[in-house]
Amino acid sequence: MKVGISNDHSAVDLKNSVLKHLEEKGYEVVNYGTDSTESYDYPIAGSTLAKAVLNKEVDLGIAICGTGVGISIACNKHKGIRACCCSEATSARLTREHNDANIICFGARVVSTELANDIVDAFLTTPFSNGERHKKRIAQIHQIEEEQ
Ligand code: RB5
């Protein structure tokens, strides 16, 4: 599986830690974020990753800013992106199963390196359940996007 990762200036260390963790597990990881602690706006970091997911350059994405909130809002502005901001692994698993989320977001000021690894492991190893009720709700989300 090919995974994209992106981050703003507040999440360089956590991005590098997650990236190393995933490469050790055998994932191919593409780094779309900044490697500098100079100010780098989270809407740009999120949008770059969202476009890569939509263009199928990568299968799934990981987006990290200070809280995970700003970057998730930016990702979710892209039609077809379902980005989940969370701080624990259960939500990361369920957002794949129920929402077919294609980007997971969290905050470098919120989660530890260990928790970040648990979150990405849960997210990347869980398939969409493909249940009819979940497919119906995702179709409703697409409908909302079409109405904009
Ligand atoms: C940047 O200082 C900070 O605002 C950003 O990383 C994020 O937390 C926004 O939601």
Short mmCIF file of C-alpha atoms and ligand atoms in Angstrom, two decimals:
data_model
loop_
_atom_site.label_atom_id
_atom_site.label_comp_id
_atom_site.label_asym_id
_atom_site.label_seq_id
_atom_site.Cartn_x
_atom_site.Cartn_y
_atom_site.Cartn_z
CA MET A 1 0.00 0.00 0.00
CA LYS A 2 1.20 3.51 -0.86
CA VAL A 3 0.57 6.09 1.86
CA GLY A 4 0.81 9.88 1.67
CA ILE A 5 1.74 11.94 4.70
CA SER A 6 1.60 15.70 5.15
CA ASN A 7 2.13 18.18 7.96
CA ASP A 8 2.62 21.79 8.89
CA HIS A 9 5.56 23.29 10.81
CA SER A 10 4.20 22.13 14.19
CA ALA A 11 4.32 18.44 13.27
CA VAL A 12 7.71 17.83 11.64
CA ASP A 13 9.02 15.59 14.44
CA LEU A 14 5.82 13.54 14.71
CA LYS A 15 5.63 13.21 10.90
CA ASN A 16 9.21 11.86 10.82
CA SER A 17 8.46 9.41 13.64
CA VAL A 18 5.29 8.10 11.93
CA LEU A 19 7.08 7.94 8.58
CA LYS A 20 9.88 5.81 10.06
CA HIS A 21 7.35 3.56 11.81
CA LEU A 22 5.48 2.96 8.54
CA GLU A 23 8.61 2.36 6.46
CA GLU A 24 9.77 -0.21 9.03
CA LYS A 25 6.43 -1.94 8.51
CA GLY A 26 7.03 -2.05 4.75
CA TYR A 27 4.71 0.73 3.58
CA GLU A 28 5.80 2.97 0.72
CA VAL A 29 5.34 6.49 2.10
CA VAL A 30 5.29 9.73 0.10
CA ASN A 31 6.08 12.86 2.11
CA TYR A 32 3.99 15.87 0.98
CA GLY A 33 4.57 17.94 4.12
CA THR A 34 7.17 20.40 5.22
CA ASP A 35 10.48 19.29 6.73
CA SER A 36 11.13 22.74 8.19
CA THR A 37 9.93 24.35 11.41
CA GLU A 38 9.48 27.63 9.50
CA SER A 39 5.78 28.56 9.39
CA TYR A 40 3.95 26.42 6.81
CA ASP A 41 0.19 26.87 6.56
CA TYR A 42 -1.93 23.80 7.31
CA PRO A 43 -4.47 24.50 4.50
CA ILE A 44 -1.63 24.08 1.97
CA ALA A 45 -0.33 20.94 3.70
CA GLY A 46 -3.83 19.43 3.75
CA SER A 47 -4.76 20.40 0.19
CA THR A 48 -1.56 18.96 -1.27
CA LEU A 49 -2.27 15.61 0.38
CA ALA A 50 -5.98 15.67 -0.53
CA LYS A 51 -5.13 16.20 -4.22
CA ALA A 52 -2.64 13.31 -4.12
CA VAL A 53 -5.31 11.00 -2.67
CA LEU A 54 -7.92 12.13 -5.22
CA ASN A 55 -5.41 11.70 -8.09
CA LYS A 56 -4.65 8.19 -6.77
CA GLU A 57 -0.94 8.98 -6.34
CA VAL A 58 -1.40 7.31 -2.94
CA ASP A 59 -4.03 4.95 -1.53
CA LEU A 60 -4.62 6.66 1.83
CA GLY A 61 -3.37 9.78 3.60
CA ILE A 62 -2.14 10.91 7.01
CA ALA A 63 -2.36 14.61 7.87
CA ILE A 64 -0.83 16.18 10.98
CA CYS A 65 -0.91 19.73 12.30
CA GLY A 66 -0.87 21.07 15.86
CA THR A 67 -4.34 19.84 16.76
CA GLY A 68 -5.26 17.87 13.62
CA VAL A 69 -8.34 20.06 13.34
CA GLY A 70 -7.23 22.75 10.88
CA ILE A 71 -5.67 20.30 8.46
CA SER A 72 -8.76 18.04 8.60
CA ILE A 73 -11.02 20.99 7.75
CA ALA A 74 -8.78 21.81 4.76
CA CYS A 75 -8.77 18.19 3.54
CA ASN A 76 -12.55 17.92 3.86
CA LYS A 77 -13.06 20.92 1.57
CA HIS A 78 -12.02 18.65 -1.32
CA LYS A 79 -14.87 16.78 -2.97
CA GLY A 80 -14.35 13.05 -2.46
CA ILE A 81 -12.18 13.40 0.62
CA ARG A 82 -13.45 11.93 3.88
CA ALA A 83 -10.91 13.03 6.49
CA CYS A 84 -11.29 12.00 10.13
CA CYS A 85 -9.62 13.94 12.94
CA CYS A 86 -9.16 11.72 15.99
CA SER A 87 -6.97 11.12 19.03
CA GLU A 88 -7.36 7.38 19.53
CA ALA A 89 -7.25 4.16 17.55
CA THR A 90 -10.91 3.11 17.90
CA SER A 91 -12.12 6.09 15.87
CA ALA A 92 -9.36 5.46 13.32
CA ARG A 93 -10.60 1.88 12.86
CA LEU A 94 -14.29 2.78 12.78
CA THR A 95 -13.85 5.64 10.33
CA ARG A 96 -12.39 3.14 7.84
CA GLU A 97 -15.12 0.55 8.54
CA HIS A 98 -18.09 2.93 8.52
CA ASN A 99 -17.08 6.10 6.67
CA ASP A 100 -14.52 4.69 4.20
CA ALA A 101 -12.33 7.60 5.33
CA ASN A 102 -9.39 8.21 3.02
CA ILE A 103 -7.36 10.56 5.26
CA ILE A 104 -6.67 10.31 9.00
CA CYS A 105 -5.71 13.49 10.89
CA PHE A 106 -4.33 14.07 14.35
CA GLY A 107 -2.46 16.68 16.35
CA ALA A 108 1.22 16.78 17.22
CA ARG A 109 0.25 18.79 20.31
CA VAL A 110 -2.36 16.20 21.25
CA VAL A 111 -1.05 12.67 20.71
CA SER A 112 2.21 10.95 21.69
CA THR A 113 4.41 9.16 19.18
CA GLU A 114 3.15 5.79 20.47
CA LEU A 115 -0.49 6.82 20.15
CA ALA A 116 0.14 8.23 16.67
CA ASN A 117 1.57 4.85 15.63
CA ASP A 118 -1.48 3.04 17.06
CA ILE A 119 -3.79 5.42 15.19
CA VAL A 120 -2.09 4.97 11.81
CA ASP A 121 -1.82 1.17 12.28
CA ALA A 122 -5.57 0.94 12.98
CA PHE A 123 -6.39 3.22 10.05
CA LEU A 124 -4.19 1.49 7.47
CA THR A 125 -5.06 -2.10 8.36
CA THR A 126 -8.85 -1.72 8.50
CA PRO A 127 -10.90 -2.19 5.31
CA PHE A 128 -14.22 -0.48 4.57
CA SER A 129 -16.97 -2.82 5.77
CA ASN A 130 -18.84 -2.43 2.46
CA GLY A 131 -22.13 -2.68 4.37
CA GLU A 132 -25.21 -1.41 2.57
CA ARG A 133 -26.15 1.04 5.33
CA HIS A 134 -22.68 2.57 5.26
CA LYS A 135 -22.62 2.77 1.45
CA LYS A 136 -25.99 4.54 1.55
CA ARG A 137 -24.70 7.16 4.01
CA ILE A 138 -21.53 7.76 2.02
CA ALA A 139 -23.70 8.23 -1.08
CA GLN A 140 -25.65 10.85 0.92
CA ILE A 141 -22.38 12.66 1.63
CA HIS A 142 -21.59 12.63 -2.11
CA GLN A 143 -25.05 14.05 -2.73
CA ILE A 144 -24.34 16.93 -0.34
CA GLU A 145 -21.10 17.61 -2.26
CA GLU A 146 -22.99 17.61 -5.56
CA GLU A 147 -25.50 20.12 -4.20
CA GLN A 148 -22.81 22.72 -3.37
C1 RB5 B 1 -0.28 26.26 13.84
O1 RB5 B 1 0.28 27.04 14.85
C2 RB5 B 1 -1.59 25.63 14.32
O2 RB5 B 1 -2.59 26.59 14.33
C3 RB5 B 1 -1.94 24.47 13.44
O3 RB5 B 1 -0.93 23.53 13.48
C4 RB5 B 1 -3.20 23.71 13.81
O4 RB5 B 1 -3.22 23.35 15.15
C5 RB5 B 1 -4.47 24.28 13.36
O5 RB5 B 1 -5.54 23.68 13.48
#
